[in-house]
mmCIF file of N, CA and C in Angstrom:
data_model
loop_
_atom_site.group_PDB
_atom_site.id
_atom_site.type_symbol
_atom_site.label_atom_id
_atom_site.label_comp_id
_atom_site.label_asym_id
_atom_site.label_seq_id
_atom_site.Cartn_x
_atom_site.Cartn_y
_atom_site.Cartn_z
ATOM 1 N N UNK C 115 0.892 -1.225 -0.063
ATOM 2 C CA UNK C 115 -0.075 -0.003 0.043
ATOM 3 C C UNK C 115 0.759 1.269 0.080
ATOM 4 N N UNK C 116 0.754 2.187 -0.947
ATOM 5 C CA UNK C 116 1.547 3.412 -0.912
ATOM 6 C C UNK C 116 1.270 4.194 0.202
ATOM 7 N N UNK C 117 2.339 5.153 0.553
ATOM 8 C CA UNK C 117 2.156 6.072 1.715
ATOM 9 C C UNK C 117 1.281 7.081 1.631
ATOM 10 N N UNK C 118 1.114 7.571 0.081
ATOM 11 C CA UNK C 118 0.201 8.399 -0.059
ATOM 12 C C UNK C 118 -0.452 8.212 -1.575
ATOM 13 N N UNK C 119 -1.858 8.705 -1.642
ATOM 14 C CA UNK C 119 -2.405 8.372 -2.910
ATOM 15 C C UNK C 119 -2.759 9.783 -3.488
ATOM 16 N N UNK C 120 -2.533 10.097 -4.764
ATOM 17 C CA UNK C 120 -2.778 11.417 -5.151
ATOM 18 C C UNK C 120 -4.379 11.666 -5.716
ATOM 19 N N UNK C 121 -4.867 10.451 -5.666
ATOM 20 C CA UNK C 121 -6.230 10.478 -6.079
ATOM 21 C C UNK C 121 -6.934 9.120 -5.626
ATOM 22 N N UNK C 122 -8.355 8.998 -5.327
ATOM 23 C CA UNK C 122 -9.002 7.743 -5.164
ATOM 24 C C UNK C 122 -9.502 7.620 -3.732
ATOM 25 N N UNK C 123 -9.883 6.372 -3.544
ATOM 26 C CA UNK C 123 -10.461 6.185 -2.176
ATOM 27 C C UNK C 123 -9.392 6.302 -0.954
ATOM 28 N N UNK C 124 -9.800 6.904 0.004
ATOM 29 C CA UNK C 124 -8.997 7.001 1.233
ATOM 30 C C UNK C 124 -9.799 6.748 2.590
ATOM 31 N N UNK C 125 -9.112 6.355 3.581
ATOM 32 C CA UNK C 125 -9.801 6.207 4.757
ATOM 33 C C UNK C 125 -9.236 7.120 5.878
ATOM 34 N N UNK C 126 -8.143 7.829 5.635
ATOM 35 C CA UNK C 126 -7.661 9.013 6.546
ATOM 36 C C UNK C 126 -6.603 9.907 5.824
ATOM 37 N N UNK C 127 -6.281 10.832 6.372
ATOM 38 C CA UNK C 127 -5.626 11.919 5.903
ATOM 39 C C UNK C 127 -4.209 11.644 5.214
ATOM 40 N N UNK C 128 -3.617 10.613 6.015
ATOM 41 C CA UNK C 128 -2.360 10.151 5.627
ATOM 42 C C UNK C 128 -2.174 9.443 4.345
ATOM 43 N N UNK C 129 -3.339 9.180 3.719
ATOM 44 C CA UNK C 129 -3.421 8.528 2.501
ATOM 45 C C UNK C 129 -3.720 9.391 1.186
ATOM 46 N N UNK C 130 -3.661 10.667 1.600
ATOM 47 C CA UNK C 130 -3.808 11.702 0.510
ATOM 48 C C UNK C 130 -2.516 12.533 0.295
ATOM 49 N N UNK C 131 -2.388 13.184 -0.968
ATOM 50 C CA UNK C 131 -1.390 14.071 -0.928
ATOM 51 C C UNK C 131 -1.231 15.311 -0.056
ATOM 52 N N UNK C 132 -0.114 16.077 -0.257
ATOM 53 C CA UNK C 132 0.117 17.249 0.382
ATOM 54 C C UNK C 132 -1.024 18.207 0.272
ATOM 55 N N UNK C 133 -1.581 18.572 -0.932
ATOM 56 C CA UNK C 133 -2.468 19.579 -1.291
ATOM 57 C C UNK C 133 -3.839 18.914 -1.367
ATOM 58 N N UNK C 134 -4.069 18.085 -0.336
ATOM 59 C CA UNK C 134 -5.375 17.182 -0.677
ATOM 60 C C UNK C 134 -6.079 16.857 0.846
ATOM 61 N N UNK C 135 -7.186 16.635 0.891
ATOM 62 C CA UNK C 135 -7.907 16.109 2.099
ATOM 63 C C UNK C 135 -8.548 14.878 1.827
ATOM 64 N N UNK C 136 -8.784 14.044 2.739
ATOM 65 C CA UNK C 136 -9.629 12.863 2.636
ATOM 66 C C UNK C 136 -11.217 13.399 2.852
ATOM 67 N N UNK C 137 -12.027 13.461 1.939
ATOM 68 C CA UNK C 137 -13.156 14.036 1.818
ATOM 69 C C UNK C 137 -14.350 13.007 1.771
ATOM 70 N N UNK C 138 -15.347 12.991 2.608
ATOM 71 C CA UNK C 138 -16.527 12.314 2.549
ATOM 72 C C UNK C 138 -17.726 13.213 2.064
ATOM 73 N N UNK C 139 -18.382 12.651 0.820
ATOM 74 C CA UNK C 139 -19.312 13.313 0.059
ATOM 75 C C UNK C 139 -20.378 12.397 0.011
ATOM 76 N N UNK C 140 -21.536 12.824 -0.305
ATOM 77 C CA UNK C 140 -22.704 12.076 -0.353
ATOM 78 C C UNK C 140 -23.386 12.167 -1.743
ATOM 79 N N UNK C 141 -23.687 11.026 -2.321
ATOM 80 C CA UNK C 141 -24.263 10.980 -3.769
ATOM 81 C C UNK C 141 -25.563 10.352 -3.510
ATOM 82 N N UNK C 142 -26.629 10.796 -3.526
ATOM 83 C CA UNK C 142 -27.945 10.368 -3.246
ATOM 84 C C UNK C 142 -28.057 9.521 -1.866
ATOM 85 N N UNK C 143 -27.775 8.262 -1.848
ATOM 86 C CA UNK C 143 -27.839 7.418 -0.645
ATOM 87 C C UNK C 143 -26.439 6.688 -0.163
ATOM 88 N N UNK C 144 -25.366 7.045 -1.152
ATOM 89 C CA UNK C 144 -24.067 6.526 -0.966
ATOM 90 C C UNK C 144 -23.062 7.694 -0.374
ATOM 91 N N UNK C 145 -22.240 7.031 0.627
ATOM 92 C CA UNK C 145 -21.057 8.046 0.957
ATOM 93 C C UNK C 145 -19.951 7.657 0.167
ATOM 94 N N UNK C 146 -19.192 8.479 -0.374
ATOM 95 C CA UNK C 146 -17.754 8.395 -1.174
ATOM 96 C C UNK C 146 -16.869 9.007 -0.543
ATOM 97 N N UNK C 147 -15.788 8.311 0.095
ATOM 98 C CA UNK C 147 -14.654 8.812 0.639
ATOM 99 C C UNK C 147 -13.510 8.844 -0.218
ATOM 100 N N UNK C 148 -12.945 10.171 -0.609
ATOM 101 C CA UNK C 148 -11.882 10.159 -1.683
ATOM 102 C C UNK C 148 -10.898 11.402 -1.351
ATOM 103 N N UNK C 149 -9.843 11.162 -1.960
ATOM 104 C CA UNK C 149 -8.893 12.512 -2.001
ATOM 105 C C UNK C 149 -9.265 13.599 -2.654
ATOM 106 N N UNK C 150 -9.300 14.721 -2.189
ATOM 107 C CA UNK C 150 -9.794 16.031 -2.897
ATOM 108 C C UNK C 150 -8.904 17.230 -2.830
ATOM 109 N N UNK C 151 -8.913 17.891 -3.602
ATOM 110 C CA UNK C 151 -8.004 19.283 -3.405
ATOM 111 C C UNK C 151 -8.403 20.067 -2.288
ATOM 112 N N UNK C 152 -7.393 20.834 -1.585
ATOM 113 C CA UNK C 152 -7.846 21.655 -0.473
ATOM 114 C C UNK C 152 -8.515 22.875 -1.009
ATOM 115 N N UNK C 153 -9.155 23.332 -0.222
ATOM 116 C CA UNK C 153 -9.970 24.660 -0.590
ATOM 117 C C UNK C 153 -9.354 25.744 -1.000
ATOM 118 N N UNK C 154 -9.680 26.500 -2.209
ATOM 119 C CA UNK C 154 -8.999 27.619 -2.730
ATOM 120 C C UNK C 154 -9.407 28.983 -1.924
ATOM 121 N N UNK C 155 -8.863 30.104 -2.101
ATOM 122 C CA UNK C 155 -9.485 31.262 -1.567
ATOM 123 C C UNK C 155 -10.817 31.343 -2.143
ATOM 124 N N UNK C 156 -11.559 31.844 -1.142
ATOM 125 C CA UNK C 156 -13.016 32.157 -1.396
ATOM 126 C C UNK C 156 -13.914 31.139 -1.542
ATOM 127 N N UNK C 157 -13.248 29.707 -1.569
ATOM 128 C CA UNK C 157 -14.188 28.776 -1.533
ATOM 129 C C UNK C 157 -14.764 28.223 -0.262
ATOM 130 N N UNK C 158 -15.907 27.504 -0.097
ATOM 131 C CA UNK C 158 -16.428 26.900 1.110
ATOM 132 C C UNK C 158 -15.295 25.945 1.638
ATOM 133 N N UNK C 159 -15.372 25.871 3.094
ATOM 134 C CA UNK C 159 -14.025 25.248 3.729
ATOM 135 C C UNK C 159 -14.511 24.606 4.961
ATOM 136 N N UNK C 160 -13.789 23.600 5.494
ATOM 137 C CA UNK C 160 -13.703 22.998 6.710
ATOM 138 C C UNK C 160 -12.797 23.786 7.834
ATOM 139 N N UNK C 161 -13.337 24.092 8.979
ATOM 140 C CA UNK C 161 -12.250 24.720 9.948
ATOM 141 C C UNK C 161 -11.754 23.881 10.932
ATOM 142 N N UNK C 162 -12.116 22.492 10.753
ATOM 143 C CA UNK C 162 -11.440 21.564 11.724
ATOM 144 C C UNK C 162 -10.128 21.383 11.708
ATOM 145 N N UNK C 163 -9.276 21.495 12.717
ATOM 146 C CA UNK C 163 -7.722 21.530 12.716
ATOM 147 C C UNK C 163 -7.418 20.319 13.113
ATOM 148 N N UNK C 164 -7.820 19.368 13.904
ATOM 149 C CA UNK C 164 -7.123 18.147 14.403
ATOM 150 C C UNK C 164 -7.948 16.842 14.013
ATOM 151 N N UNK C 165 -7.204 15.720 14.155
ATOM 152 C CA UNK C 165 -7.833 14.571 13.799
ATOM 153 C C UNK C 165 -7.424 14.041 12.402
ATOM 154 N N UNK C 166 -7.396 12.734 12.284
ATOM 155 C CA UNK C 166 -6.982 12.194 11.116
ATOM 156 C C UNK C 166 -8.193 11.458 10.275
ATOM 157 N N UNK C 167 -9.335 11.722 10.717
ATOM 158 C CA UNK C 167 -10.409 11.173 10.189
ATOM 159 C C UNK C 167 -10.758 11.818 8.910
ATOM 160 N N UNK C 168 -11.733 11.299 7.904
ATOM 161 C CA UNK C 168 -11.896 12.078 6.673
ATOM 162 C C UNK C 168 -12.815 13.316 7.126
ATOM 163 N N UNK C 169 -12.918 14.221 6.082
ATOM 164 C CA UNK C 169 -13.467 15.595 6.387
ATOM 165 C C UNK C 169 -15.043 15.392 5.708
ATOM 166 N N UNK C 170 -15.920 15.982 6.263
ATOM 167 C CA UNK C 170 -17.377 15.811 5.953
ATOM 168 C C UNK C 170 -17.843 17.100 5.056
ATOM 169 N N UNK C 171 -17.793 16.867 3.665
ATOM 170 C CA UNK C 171 -18.418 17.945 2.700
ATOM 171 C C UNK C 171 -17.397 18.956 2.222
ATOM 172 N N UNK C 172 -16.588 19.345 3.175
ATOM 173 C CA UNK C 172 -15.589 20.310 2.721
ATOM 174 C C UNK C 172 -14.150 20.105 3.133
ATOM 175 N N UNK C 173 -13.044 20.270 2.376
ATOM 176 C CA UNK C 173 -11.837 20.290 2.967
ATOM 177 C C UNK C 173 -11.251 21.541 3.499
ATOM 178 N N UNK C 174 -10.207 21.531 4.295
ATOM 179 C CA UNK C 174 -9.735 22.718 4.853
ATOM 180 C C UNK C 174 -9.094 23.532 3.669
ATOM 181 N N UNK C 175 -8.797 24.713 4.013
ATOM 182 C CA UNK C 175 -8.055 25.514 3.163
ATOM 183 C C UNK C 175 -6.614 25.155 2.732
ATOM 184 N N UNK C 176 -6.099 25.670 1.666
ATOM 185 C CA UNK C 176 -4.678 25.481 1.309
ATOM 186 C C UNK C 176 -3.786 26.202 2.301
ATOM 187 N N UNK C 177 -2.577 25.902 2.436
ATOM 188 C CA UNK C 177 -1.618 26.520 3.257
ATOM 189 C C UNK C 177 -1.575 27.966 3.095
ATOM 190 N N UNK C 178 -1.618 28.848 4.013
ATOM 191 C CA UNK C 178 -1.507 30.338 3.979
ATOM 192 C C UNK C 178 -2.935 30.790 3.985
ATOM 193 N N UNK C 179 -3.850 30.194 4.097
ATOM 194 C CA UNK C 179 -5.195 30.610 4.160
ATOM 195 C C UNK C 179 -5.919 29.954 5.328
ATOM 196 N N UNK C 180 -6.901 30.770 6.021
ATOM 197 C CA UNK C 180 -7.677 30.204 7.043
ATOM 198 C C UNK C 180 -9.379 30.123 6.830
ATOM 199 N N UNK C 181 -9.925 29.326 7.275
ATOM 200 C CA UNK C 181 -11.392 28.993 7.266
ATOM 201 C C UNK C 181 -12.009 30.158 8.072
ATOM 202 N N UNK C 182 -12.675 31.110 7.498
ATOM 203 C CA UNK C 182 -13.357 31.993 8.292
ATOM 204 C C UNK C 182 -14.771 31.993 7.960
ATOM 205 N N UNK C 183 -15.689 31.737 8.875
ATOM 206 C CA UNK C 183 -17.217 31.700 8.650
ATOM 207 C C UNK C 183 -17.296 30.843 7.321
ATOM 208 N N UNK C 184 -16.539 29.742 7.227
ATOM 209 C CA UNK C 184 -16.903 28.673 6.292
ATOM 210 C C UNK C 184 -16.435 28.979 4.943
ATOM 211 N N UNK C 185 -15.568 29.979 4.804
ATOM 212 C CA UNK C 185 -14.939 30.481 3.591
ATOM 213 C C UNK C 185 -13.642 30.775 3.720
ATOM 214 N N UNK C 186 -12.618 30.383 2.734
ATOM 215 C CA UNK C 186 -11.036 30.316 2.851
ATOM 216 C C UNK C 186 -10.838 31.925 2.694
ATOM 217 N N UNK C 187 -10.003 32.450 3.475
ATOM 218 C CA UNK C 187 -9.495 33.734 3.563
ATOM 219 C C UNK C 187 -7.994 33.805 3.697
ATOM 220 N N UNK C 188 -7.351 34.782 3.232
ATOM 221 C CA UNK C 188 -5.853 35.119 3.334
ATOM 222 C C UNK C 188 -5.541 35.323 4.906
ATOM 223 N N UNK C 189 -4.592 34.812 5.131
ATOM 224 C CA UNK C 189 -4.189 35.089 6.656
ATOM 225 C C UNK C 189 -3.286 36.439 6.920
ATOM 226 N N UNK C 190 -2.933 37.068 5.735
ATOM 227 C CA UNK C 190 -2.208 38.295 5.872
ATOM 228 C C UNK C 190 -3.199 39.479 5.816
#
C-alpha cells in the first residue's frame, strides 16, 4: 500500500497528497470517501484543525489561508 495516494479512495488524511484532504461526500444514498484538493481562497471550507478522520463535505483551506465563517480567506 503506498504511503500517499494522489487521487482515489482513502480512509484517513495520511493516504492523500500534500495539497489534498480525505473528503466524505454523499451522492444520493451513498457516501464516497476520496482524496480531494484543498479549498482555494473564496471557496467553502472546513475549519476542523485536528484529527486524521475524513472531512465531511468540505476540505480545509490551502496553506497560507484560514477558514473564516466557512470560507477560505488570506491570513495576511
